[in-house]
Amino acid sequence: MTERNTFLRSAHDLGLAAWFGGALMGAVGLNGAAEEEGVTEVGTARIASAGWARWAPLGAVAVGAHLLGGTGVLVANRARVRGQKGVTASTVAKTALTGAALAATAYTRLLGKKVDLATSQKEEDQEAADHGPGSVEQAQKQLTLMQWVVPALTAGLVVLNALHGEQQRPSQQARGAVRHALDGLNPQKR
């Protein structure tokens, strides 16, 4: 690999760092502080909702930067992905895990918005929360689980990112390209 992709790699890595770190800080710090400081269930939900609402725009930018950078790096490395044994499999795994993390993040945001509306002081917001699917109690229970799913999935992405970094070592590239070429010569592996 002779081409430098510093901007794309930085966008990819910084976006993932913020996505993972924001989700983990929210689960541990924000939600934990809301539980300690909220006098009532409604107060706890309002504190957590206010914090997550402030984070949401930056979180969206982080996810977007990660996706933009990841797509750019994939395009720049497409020959290596096709030609180096093992890279295609790790790329497919990373793509699937990214999809799962995106889905979990979006679902968590929907659940959080339902709880936010339900605990609002505005009657129209409370009515809107009641009209959505599922109950508020169910949404709160699911949020308790989902607050850990997003950091777990994004932690998996960090690990796969480290694997991709290891696969880019010159010795790994040469070994992977030779294995791929030898597999292509073996009629039993086609």
Coordinates of N, CA, C and O in Angstrom, one line a residue:
M1 N 0.8 -1.2 0.0 CA 0.0 0.0 0.0 C 0.9 1.2 0.0 O 1.6 1.5 1.0
T2 N 0.8 2.0 -1.1 CA 1.7 3.2 -1.2 C 0.9 4.4 -1.0 O 1.5 5.5 -0.7
E3 N -0.4 4.4 -1.1 CA -1.2 5.6 -1.0 C -1.5 5.9 0.5 O -1.8 5.0 1.3
R4 N -1.5 7.2 0.9 CA -1.9 7.6 2.2 C -3.3 8.0 2.3 O -3.8 8.7 1.4
N5 N -4.0 7.6 3.3 CA -5.4 7.9 3.5 C -5.6 8.5 4.9 O -6.5 8.1 5.6
T6 N -4.8 9.4 5.3 CA -4.8 9.9 6.6 C -6.1 10.5 7.0 O -6.7 10.3 8.1
F7 N -6.7 11.3 6.2 CA -8.0 12.0 6.5 C -9.1 10.9 6.7 O -9.8 11.0 7.7
L8 N -9.2 10.0 5.8 CA -10.2 8.9 5.8 C -10.0 8.1 7.1 O -11.0 7.8 7.8
R9 N -8.8 7.7 7.3 CA -8.5 6.8 8.5 C -8.8 7.6 9.8 O -9.4 7.0 10.8
S10 N -8.5 8.9 9.8 CA -8.8 9.7 11.0 C -10.3 9.8 11.2 O -10.8 9.7 12.4
A11 N -11.0 10.1 10.2 CA -12.5 10.2 10.3 C -13.1 8.9 10.8 O -13.9 8.9 11.7
H12 N -12.6 7.8 10.2 CA -13.0 6.5 10.6 C -12.8 6.2 12.1 O -13.6 5.8 12.9
D13 N -11.5 6.4 12.5 CA -11.1 6.1 13.9 C -11.7 7.1 14.9 O -12.1 6.7 16.0
L14 N -11.7 8.4 14.6 CA -12.2 9.3 15.6 C -13.7 9.2 15.7 O -14.3 9.3 16.8
G15 N -14.4 8.9 14.6 CA -15.8 8.7 14.6 C -16.2 7.5 15.5 O -17.1 7.5 16.4
L16 N -15.4 6.4 15.3 CA -15.6 5.2 16.1 C -15.3 5.4 17.6 O -16.0 5.0 18.5
A17 N -14.2 6.1 17.8 CA -13.9 6.4 19.2 C -15.0 7.2 19.9 O -15.3 6.9 21.1
A18 N -15.5 8.2 19.2 CA -16.6 9.0 19.9 C -17.9 8.2 20.0 O -18.6 8.3 21.0
W19 N -18.2 7.4 19.0 CA -19.4 6.5 19.1 C -19.3 5.6 20.3 O -20.2 5.5 21.1
F20 N -18.2 4.8 20.4 CA -17.9 3.9 21.5 C -17.9 4.7 22.8 O -18.6 4.3 23.8
G21 N -17.0 5.7 22.9 CA -16.8 6.4 24.1 C -18.1 7.1 24.6 O -18.4 7.1 25.8
G22 N -18.8 7.7 23.7 CA -20.1 8.4 24.1 C -21.1 7.4 24.6 O -21.8 7.7 25.6
A23 N -21.2 6.2 24.0 CA -22.2 5.2 24.4 C -21.8 4.7 25.8 O -22.6 4.5 26.7
L24 N -20.5 4.4 26.0 CA -20.0 3.9 27.3 C -20.2 4.9 28.4 O -20.6 4.6 29.5
M25 N -19.8 6.2 28.1 CA -19.9 7.2 29.1 C -21.4 7.5 29.4 O -21.7 7.7 30.6
G26 N -22.2 7.4 28.4 CA -23.7 7.6 28.7 C -24.2 6.5 29.6 O -25.0 6.8 30.5
A27 N -23.8 5.2 29.3 CA -24.3 4.1 30.1 C -23.8 4.2 31.6 O -24.6 4.0 32.5
V28 N -22.5 4.5 31.7 CA -21.9 4.5 33.0 C -22.1 5.8 33.7 O -22.7 5.9 34.9
G29 N -21.7 6.9 33.1 CA -21.7 8.2 33.7 C -23.1 8.9 33.7 O -23.6 9.2 34.8
L30 N -23.6 9.1 32.6 CA -24.9 9.9 32.5 C -26.1 9.2 33.1 O -26.7 9.7 34.0
N31 N -26.3 7.9 32.7 CA -27.4 7.2 33.3 C -27.2 6.9 34.8 O -28.1 6.9 35.6
G32 N -25.9 6.6 35.2 CA -25.7 6.4 36.6 C -25.9 7.6 37.4 O -26.5 7.5 38.5
A33 N -25.5 8.8 36.9 CA -25.7 10.0 37.6 C -27.2 10.3 37.7 O -27.7 10.8 38.7
A34 N -27.9 10.1 36.6 CA -29.3 10.3 36.6 C -30.0 9.5 37.7 O -30.9 10.0 38.4
E35 N -29.6 8.2 37.8 CA -30.2 7.4 38.8 C -29.9 7.9 40.2 O -30.8 7.8 41.1
E36 N -28.7 8.4 40.4 CA -28.4 8.9 41.8 C -29.1 10.2 42.1 O -29.4 10.4 43.2
E37 N -29.2 11.1 41.1 CA -29.6 12.4 41.4 C -31.1 12.6 41.1 O -31.7 13.6 41.7
G38 N -31.7 11.8 40.3 CA -33.2 11.9 40.1 C -33.9 11.4 41.3 O -33.8 10.3 41.8
V39 N -34.8 12.3 41.9 CA -35.5 12.0 43.1 C -36.6 11.0 42.8 O -36.9 10.1 43.6
T40 N -37.2 11.1 41.6 CA -38.3 10.2 41.2 C -37.9 9.5 39.9 O -36.9 9.9 39.3
E41 N -38.7 8.6 39.5 CA -38.5 7.9 38.2 C -38.5 8.9 37.1 O -37.7 8.9 36.1
V42 N -39.5 9.8 37.2 CA -39.6 10.8 36.1 C -38.4 11.8 36.1 O -37.9 12.1 35.1
G43 N -38.0 12.1 37.3 CA -36.8 13.0 37.4 C -35.6 12.3 36.8 O -34.8 13.0 36.1
T44 N -35.4 11.1 37.2 CA -34.3 10.3 36.6 C -34.3 10.3 35.1 O -33.3 10.5 34.4
A45 N -35.5 10.0 34.6 CA -35.7 9.9 33.1 C -35.4 11.3 32.5 O -34.8 11.3 31.4
R46 N -35.9 12.3 33.1 CA -35.7 13.7 32.5 C -34.2 14.1 32.5 O -33.7 14.6 31.5
I47 N -33.5 13.7 33.6 CA -32.0 14.0 33.6 C -31.3 13.3 32.5 O -30.5 13.8 31.7
A48 N -31.6 12.0 32.4 CA -30.9 11.1 31.3 C -31.3 11.6 30.0 O -30.5 11.7 29.1
S49 N -32.6 11.9 29.8 CA -33.1 12.4 28.4 C -32.4 13.7 28.0 O -32.1 13.8 26.9
A50 N -32.3 14.6 29.0 CA -31.6 15.9 28.7 C -30.2 15.7 28.2 O -29.7 16.3 27.3
G51 N -29.5 14.8 28.9 CA -28.1 14.5 28.6 C -28.0 13.9 27.2 O -27.1 14.3 26.4
W52 N -28.8 12.9 27.0 CA -28.7 12.2 25.7 C -29.1 13.1 24.5 O -28.6 13.0 23.4
A53 N -30.1 14.0 24.8 CA -30.5 14.9 23.7 C -29.3 15.8 23.4 O -29.2 16.2 22.2
R54 N -28.6 16.2 24.4 CA -27.4 17.1 24.1 C -26.3 16.3 23.3 O -25.6 16.9 22.5
W55 N -26.2 15.0 23.6 CA -25.2 14.2 22.9 C -25.6 13.8 21.5 O -24.7 13.6 20.6
A56 N -26.9 13.7 21.2 CA -27.4 13.1 20.0 C -26.8 13.8 18.7 O -26.3 13.1 17.8
P57 N -26.7 15.1 18.6 CA -26.1 15.7 17.4 C -24.6 15.3 17.2 O -24.2 14.9 16.1
L58 N -23.9 15.3 18.2 CA -22.4 15.0 18.1 C -22.3 13.5 17.9 O -21.5 13.0 17.1
G59 N -23.2 12.7 18.5 CA -23.1 11.2 18.2 C -23.4 10.9 16.8 O -22.8 10.0 16.2
A60 N -24.4 11.6 16.2 CA -24.7 11.4 14.8 C -23.6 11.8 13.9 O -23.2 11.1 12.9
V61 N -22.9 12.9 14.2 CA -21.7 13.3 13.5 C -20.6 12.2 13.6 O -19.9 11.9 12.6
A62 N -20.4 11.7 14.8 CA -19.4 10.7 15.0 C -19.7 9.4 14.2 O -18.8 8.9 13.5
V63 N -20.9 9.0 14.2 CA -21.3 7.8 13.4 C -21.1 8.1 11.9 O -20.6 7.3 11.1
G64 N -21.5 9.3 11.5 CA -21.4 9.7 10.1 C -19.9 9.7 9.6 O -19.5 9.2 8.6
A65 N -19.0 10.3 10.5 CA -17.6 10.3 10.2 C -17.0 8.9 10.1 O -16.2 8.6 9.2
H66 N -17.4 8.0 11.0 CA -17.0 6.6 11.0 C -17.4 6.0 9.7 O -16.6 5.3 9.0
L67 N -18.6 6.1 9.3 CA -19.1 5.5 8.1 C -18.4 6.1 6.8 O -18.0 5.3 5.9
L68 N -18.3 7.4 6.8 CA -17.6 8.0 5.7 C -16.2 7.6 5.5 O -15.7 7.2 4.5
G69 N -15.5 7.6 6.7 CA -14.1 7.2 6.7 C -13.9 5.7 6.3 O -13.0 5.3 5.6
G70 N -14.8 4.9 6.9 CA -14.7 3.5 6.6 C -15.0 3.1 5.2 O -14.3 2.3 4.6
T71 N -16.0 3.8 4.6 CA -16.2 3.6 3.1 C -15.1 4.0 2.3 O -14.7 3.3 1.4
G72 N -14.5 5.2 2.6 CA -13.3 5.6 1.9 C -12.1 4.7 2.0 O -11.5 4.4 1.0
V73 N -11.9 4.2 3.2 CA -10.7 3.3 3.4 C -11.0 2.0 2.6 O -10.1 1.4 2.0
L74 N -12.3 1.5 2.7 CA -12.6 0.3 1.9 C -12.4 0.5 0.4 O -11.8 -0.4 -0.2
V75 N -12.8 1.6 -0.1 CA -12.6 1.8 -1.5 C -11.1 1.9 -1.9 O -10.6 1.3 -2.8
A76 N -10.4 2.6 -1.0 CA -8.9 2.7 -1.3 C -8.2 1.4 -1.1 O -7.2 1.2 -1.8
N77 N -8.7 0.5 -0.4 CA -8.1 -0.8 -0.1 C -8.8 -2.0 -0.8 O -8.5 -3.1 -0.5
R78 N -9.6 -1.7 -1.8 CA -10.4 -2.8 -2.4 C -9.6 -3.9 -3.0 O -9.9 -5.1 -2.9
A79 N -8.4 -3.6 -3.6 CA -7.6 -4.6 -4.1 C -7.0 -5.5 -3.0 O -6.9 -6.7 -3.2
R80 N -6.6 -4.9 -1.9 CA -6.1 -5.7 -0.8 C -7.2 -6.6 -0.2 O -7.0 -7.7 0.2
V81 N -8.4 -6.0 -0.1 CA -9.6 -6.8 0.4 C -9.8 -8.0 -0.4 O -10.1 -9.1 0.1
R82 N -9.7 -7.8 -1.8 CA -10.0 -9.0 -2.7 C -8.8 -9.9 -2.7 O -8.9 -11.1 -2.9
G83 N -7.6 -9.4 -2.6 CA -6.4 -10.2 -2.9 C -5.6 -10.8 -1.7 O -4.8 -11.7 -1.9
Q84 N -5.9 -10.3 -0.5 CA -5.2 -10.8 0.6 C -6.1 -11.7 1.4 O -7.1 -11.3 1.9
K85 N -5.6 -13.0 1.6 CA -6.4 -14.0 2.3 C -6.7 -13.5 3.7 O -5.9 -13.0 4.4
G86 N -8.0 -13.6 4.1 CA -8.4 -13.3 5.5 C -9.0 -11.9 5.6 O -9.8 -11.6 6.5
V87 N -8.6 -11.0 4.7 CA -9.1 -9.6 4.8 C -10.6 -9.5 4.4 O -11.4 -8.8 5.0
T88 N -11.0 -10.3 3.4 CA -12.4 -10.2 3.0 C -13.3 -10.7 4.1 O -14.3 -10.0 4.4
A89 N -12.9 -11.7 4.8 CA -13.7 -12.3 5.9 C -13.8 -11.2 7.1 O -14.9 -11.0 7.6
S90 N -12.7 -10.6 7.4 CA -12.7 -9.6 8.5 C -13.5 -8.4 8.1 O -14.2 -7.7 8.9
T91 N -13.5 -8.0 6.8 CA -14.2 -6.9 6.3 C -15.7 -7.2 6.3 O -16.5 -6.3 6.7
V92 N -16.1 -8.4 5.9 CA -17.5 -8.8 6.0 C -18.0 -8.7 7.4 O -19.1 -8.2 7.7
A93 N -17.2 -9.3 8.3 CA -17.6 -9.3 9.8 C -17.7 -7.9 10.3 O -18.7 -7.5 11.0
K94 N -16.8 -7.0 9.9 CA -16.8 -5.6 10.4 C -18.1 -4.9 9.8 O -18.7 -4.1 10.5
T95 N -18.4 -5.2 8.6 CA -19.6 -4.6 7.9 C -20.8 -5.0 8.6 O -21.7 -4.2 8.9
A96 N -20.9 -6.3 8.9 CA -22.1 -6.8 9.6 C -22.2 -6.2 11.0 O -23.3 -5.8 11.5
L97 N -21.1 -6.2 11.7 CA -21.1 -5.6 13.1 C -21.5 -4.1 13.1 O -22.2 -3.6 13.9
T98 N -21.0 -3.4 12.1 CA -21.3 -2.0 11.9 C -22.8 -1.8 11.7 O -23.5 -1.0 12.3
G99 N -23.4 -2.7 10.9 CA -24.9 -2.7 10.7 C -25.6 -2.9 11.9 O -26.6 -2.2 12.3
A100 N -25.2 -3.9 12.7 CA -25.8 -4.2 14.0 C -25.7 -3.0 15.0 O -26.6 -2.7 15.7
A101 N -24.5 -2.4 15.0 CA -24.3 -1.2 15.9 C -25.2 -0.1 15.5 O -25.7 0.7 16.3
L102 N -25.3 0.1 14.2 CA -26.2 1.2 13.7 C -27.6 0.9 14.1 O -28.3 1.9 14.5
A103 N -28.1 -0.3 13.9 CA -29.5 -0.6 14.2 C -29.7 -0.5 15.7 O -30.7 0.1 16.1
A104 N -28.8 -0.9 16.5 CA -28.9 -0.8 18.0 C -28.9 0.7 18.4 O -29.7 1.0 19.3
T105 N -28.1 1.5 17.8 CA -28.0 2.9 18.1 C -29.3 3.6 17.7 O -29.9 4.3 18.5
A106 N -29.9 3.3 16.6 CA -31.1 3.9 16.1 C -32.3 3.4 17.0 O -33.1 4.2 17.5
Y107 N -32.3 2.1 17.4 CA -33.4 1.6 18.2 C -33.3 2.2 19.6 O -34.3 2.6 20.2
T108 N -32.1 2.3 20.1 CA -31.9 3.0 21.5 C -32.4 4.4 21.4 O -33.0 4.9 22.4
R109 N -32.1 5.1 20.4 CA -32.6 6.5 20.3 C -34.1 6.6 20.2 O -34.7 7.4 20.8
L110 N -34.8 5.6 19.5 CA -36.2 5.6 19.5 C -36.8 5.3 20.9 O -37.8 6.0 21.3
L111 N -36.2 4.4 21.6 CA -36.7 4.1 22.9 C -36.5 5.3 23.8 O -37.4 5.6 24.6
G112 N -35.3 5.9 23.7 CA -35.1 7.1 24.5 C -36.0 8.2 24.2 O -36.5 8.9 25.2
K113 N -36.4 8.4 23.0 CA -37.3 9.5 22.6 C -38.7 9.2 23.2 O -39.4 10.1 23.6
K114 N -39.1 7.9 23.2 CA -40.4 7.6 23.8 C -40.4 7.9 25.3 O -41.4 8.5 25.7
V115 N -39.4 7.6 26.0 CA -39.3 7.9 27.4 C -39.3 9.4 27.6 O -39.9 9.9 28.5
D116 N -38.5 10.1 26.8 CA -38.4 11.5 26.9 C -39.8 12.2 26.7 O -40.2 13.0 27.5
L117 N -40.5 11.7 25.7 CA -41.9 12.3 25.5 C -42.8 11.9 26.6 O -43.6 12.8 27.1
A118 N -42.7 10.7 27.1 CA -43.6 10.3 28.2 C -43.4 11.0 29.5 O -44.3 11.2 30.3
T119 N -42.2 11.5 29.7 CA -41.8 12.2 31.0 C -41.8 13.7 30.8 O -41.5 14.5 31.7
S120 N -42.3 14.2 29.6 CA -42.3 15.6 29.4 C -43.4 16.3 30.2 O -44.4 15.6 30.6
Q121 N -43.3 17.5 30.4 CA -44.3 18.3 31.2 C -45.4 18.7 30.2 O -46.5 19.2 30.7
K122 N -45.2 18.5 28.9 CA -46.2 18.9 27.9 C -47.2 17.8 27.7 O -46.8 16.6 27.4
E123 N -48.5 18.0 27.8 CA -49.5 17.0 27.6 C -49.4 16.4 26.2 O -49.6 15.2 26.1
E124 N -49.2 17.2 25.2 CA -49.2 16.7 23.8 C -48.0 15.7 23.6 O -48.1 14.7 22.9
D125 N -46.9 16.0 24.3 CA -45.7 15.0 24.2 C -46.1 13.7 24.9 O -45.8 12.6 24.3
Q126 N -46.8 13.8 26.0 CA -47.2 12.5 26.7 C -48.1 11.7 25.9 O -48.1 10.5 25.9
E127 N -49.1 12.4 25.2 CA -50.0 11.7 24.3 C -49.3 11.1 23.2 O -49.6 10.0 22.8
A128 N -48.3 11.8 22.6 CA -47.5 11.2 21.5 C -46.8 9.9 21.9 O -46.7 9.0 21.2
A129 N -46.3 9.9 23.1 CA -45.6 8.7 23.7 C -46.5 7.6 23.8 O -46.2 6.4 23.5
D130 N -47.8 7.8 24.2 CA -48.7 6.8 24.4 C -49.2 6.2 23.0 O -49.6 5.0 23.0
H131 N -49.1 6.9 21.9 CA -49.6 6.4 20.7 C -48.5 5.6 19.9 O -48.9 4.8 19.0
G132 N -47.3 5.6 20.3 CA -46.3 4.8 19.7 C -46.4 3.4 20.1 O -47.1 3.0 21.0
P133 N -45.6 2.5 19.5 CA -45.7 1.1 19.8 C -45.1 0.8 21.2 O -44.1 1.4 21.6
G134 N -45.7 -0.1 21.9 CA -45.2 -0.6 23.2 C -45.5 0.5 24.3 O -45.8 1.6 24.0
S135 N -45.3 0.0 25.5 CA -45.5 0.9 26.6 C -44.3 1.6 27.0 O -43.2 1.2 26.7
V136 N -44.4 2.7 27.8 CA -43.3 3.4 28.3 C -42.4 2.5 29.3 O -41.2 2.5 29.2
E137 N -43.1 1.7 30.1 CA -42.4 0.8 31.0 C -41.6 -0.2 30.2 O -40.4 -0.5 30.6
Q138 N -42.1 -0.7 29.1 CA -41.4 -1.6 28.3 C -40.2 -0.9 27.6 O -39.1 -1.5 27.6
A139 N -40.4 0.3 27.2 CA -39.3 1.1 26.6 C -38.2 1.3 27.6 O -37.0 1.1 27.3
Q140 N -38.5 1.6 28.8 CA -37.5 1.8 29.9 C -36.7 0.5 30.2 O -35.5 0.5 30.3
K141 N -37.4 -0.6 30.2 CA -36.7 -1.9 30.4 C -35.8 -2.2 29.2 O -34.7 -2.7 29.5
Q142 N -36.2 -2.0 28.0 CA -35.4 -2.2 26.9 C -34.2 -1.3 26.8 O -33.1 -1.7 26.5
L143 N -34.4 -0.1 27.3 CA -33.2 0.9 27.4 C -32.2 0.4 28.3 O -31.0 0.6 28.1
T144 N -32.6 -0.2 29.4 CA -31.7 -0.7 30.4 C -30.7 -1.8 29.8 O -29.5 -1.8 30.1
L145 N -31.3 -2.6 28.9 CA -30.4 -3.5 28.2 C -29.6 -2.8 27.0 O -28.4 -3.0 26.9
M146 N -30.3 -2.0 26.2 CA -29.7 -1.4 25.1 C -28.5 -0.5 25.4 O -27.6 -0.3 24.6
Q147 N -28.6 0.1 26.6 CA -27.5 1.0 27.0 C -26.1 0.3 27.0 O -25.1 0.9 26.9
W148 N -26.2 -1.0 27.1 CA -24.9 -1.8 27.1 C -24.7 -2.5 25.8 O -23.5 -2.8 25.5
V149 N -25.7 -2.6 24.9 CA -25.5 -3.3 23.6 C -24.7 -2.4 22.7 O -23.8 -2.9 22.0
V150 N -25.0 -1.1 22.7 CA -24.2 -0.2 21.8 C -22.8 -0.2 22.1 O -21.9 -0.4 21.2
P151 N -22.3 0.0 23.3 CA -20.9 0.0 23.6 C -20.3 -1.4 23.3 O -19.1 -1.5 22.9
A152 N -21.0 -2.4 23.6 CA -20.5 -3.8 23.3 C -20.2 -4.0 21.8 O -19.2 -4.5 21.4
L153 N -21.2 -3.6 21.0 CA -21.0 -3.7 19.5 C -19.9 -2.8 19.0 O -19.1 -3.3 18.2
T154 N -19.8 -1.6 19.5 CA -18.8 -0.7 19.0 C -17.4 -1.1 19.5 O -16.4 -0.9 18.8
A155 N -17.4 -1.7 20.7 CA -16.1 -2.3 21.2 C -15.6 -3.4 20.2 O -14.4 -3.5 19.9
G156 N -16.6 -4.2 19.8 CA -16.2 -5.2 18.8 C -15.7 -4.6 17.5 O -14.7 -5.2 16.9
L157 N -16.2 -3.5 17.1 CA -15.6 -2.8 15.9 C -14.2 -2.3 16.2 O -13.4 -2.3 15.3
V158 N -13.9 -1.9 17.4 CA -12.6 -1.4 17.7 C -11.6 -2.6 17.6 O -10.5 -2.5 17.1
V159 N -12.1 -3.8 18.1 CA -11.2 -5.0 18.0 C -11.0 -5.4 16.5 O -9.9 -5.7 16.1
L160 N -12.0 -5.3 15.7 CA -11.9 -5.7 14.3 C -11.0 -4.6 13.6 O -10.3 -4.9 12.6
N161 N -11.1 -3.4 14.0 CA -10.2 -2.3 13.5 C -8.8 -2.6 13.8 O -7.9 -2.5 12.9
A162 N -8.5 -3.1 15.0 CA -7.1 -3.5 15.3 C -6.7 -4.7 14.5 O -5.5 -4.7 14.0
L163 N -7.6 -5.7 14.2 CA -7.2 -6.8 13.3 C -6.9 -6.3 11.9 O -5.9 -6.7 11.3
H164 N -7.7 -5.3 11.4 CA -7.4 -4.8 10.1 C -6.0 -4.1 10.1 O -5.2 -4.2 9.1
G165 N -5.7 -3.4 11.2 CA -4.3 -2.8 11.3 C -3.2 -3.8 11.2 O -2.2 -3.6 10.5
E166 N -3.4 -5.0 11.9 CA -2.4 -6.0 11.9 C -2.3 -6.6 10.5 O -1.2 -7.0 10.1
Q167 N -3.4 -6.8 9.8 CA -3.4 -7.4 8.5 C -2.7 -6.5 7.5 O -2.4 -6.9 6.4
Q168 N -2.5 -5.2 7.8 CA -1.8 -4.3 6.9 C -0.3 -4.3 7.0 O 0.4 -3.7 6.3
R169 N 0.2 -5.1 8.0 CA 1.7 -5.2 8.1 C 2.2 -5.8 6.8 O 1.6 -6.7 6.3
P170 N 3.4 -5.3 6.4 CA 3.9 -5.9 5.1 C 4.0 -7.4 5.1 O 3.7 -8.0 4.1
S171 N 4.5 -8.0 6.2 CA 4.6 -9.4 6.3 C 3.3 -10.1 6.1 O 3.2 -11.2 5.5
Q172 N 2.2 -9.6 6.7 CA 0.9 -10.1 6.6 C 0.3 -10.0 5.2 O -0.3 -10.9 4.7
Q173 N 0.6 -8.8 4.6 CA 0.1 -8.6 3.2 C 0.8 -9.6 2.3 O 0.1 -10.2 1.4
A174 N 2.1 -9.8 2.4 CA 2.8 -10.7 1.5 C 2.3 -12.1 1.7 O 2.0 -12.8 0.7
R175 N 2.2 -12.6 2.9 CA 1.8 -13.9 3.2 C 0.3 -14.1 2.8 O 0.0 -15.2 2.2
G176 N -0.5 -13.2 3.0 CA -1.9 -13.3 2.6 C -2.1 -13.3 1.1 O -2.9 -14.0 0.5
A177 N -1.3 -12.5 0.3 CA -1.4 -12.5 -1.1 C -0.9 -13.8 -1.7 O -1.4 -14.4 -2.7
V178 N 0.2 -14.4 -1.1 CA 0.7 -15.7 -1.6 C -0.3 -16.8 -1.3 O -0.6 -17.6 -2.2
R179 N -0.9 -16.8 -0.2 CA -1.9 -17.8 0.1 C -3.1 -17.7 -0.8 O -3.6 -18.7 -1.3
H180 N -3.5 -16.5 -1.1 CA -4.6 -16.3 -2.0 C -4.3 -16.8 -3.4 O -5.1 -17.4 -4.1
A181 N -3.1 -16.5 -3.9 CA -2.6 -16.9 -5.2 C -2.5 -18.4 -5.3 O -3.0 -19.0 -6.3
L182 N -2.0 -19.1 -4.2 CA -1.9 -20.5 -4.2 C -3.3 -21.2 -4.2 O -3.5 -22.2 -4.8
D183 N -4.2 -20.6 -3.4 CA -5.6 -21.1 -3.4 C -6.2 -21.0 -4.8 O -7.0 -21.9 -5.2
G184 N -5.9 -20.0 -5.5 CA -6.4 -19.8 -6.9 C -5.9 -20.9 -7.8 O -6.5 -21.2 -8.8
L185 N -4.7 -21.4 -7.6 CA -4.1 -22.5 -8.4 C -4.6 -23.9 -8.1 O -4.4 -24.8 -8.9
N186 N -5.1 -24.0 -6.9 CA -5.6 -25.3 -6.5 C -7.1 -25.5 -6.9 O -8.0 -24.9 -6.4
P187 N -7.3 -26.4 -7.9 CA -8.7 -26.6 -8.4 C -9.7 -27.1 -7.4 O -10.9 -26.9 -7.5
Q188 N -9.2 -27.8 -6.3 CA -10.1 -28.3 -5.3 C -10.6 -27.1 -4.4 O -11.7 -27.3 -3.8
K189 N -10.0 -26.0 -4.4 CA -10.5 -24.9 -3.5 C -11.3 -23.8 -4.3 O -11.6 -22.8 -3.8
R190 N -11.6 -24.1 -5.6 CA -12.3 -23.2 -6.3 C -13.8 -23.4 -6.2 O -14.3 -24.3 -5.9

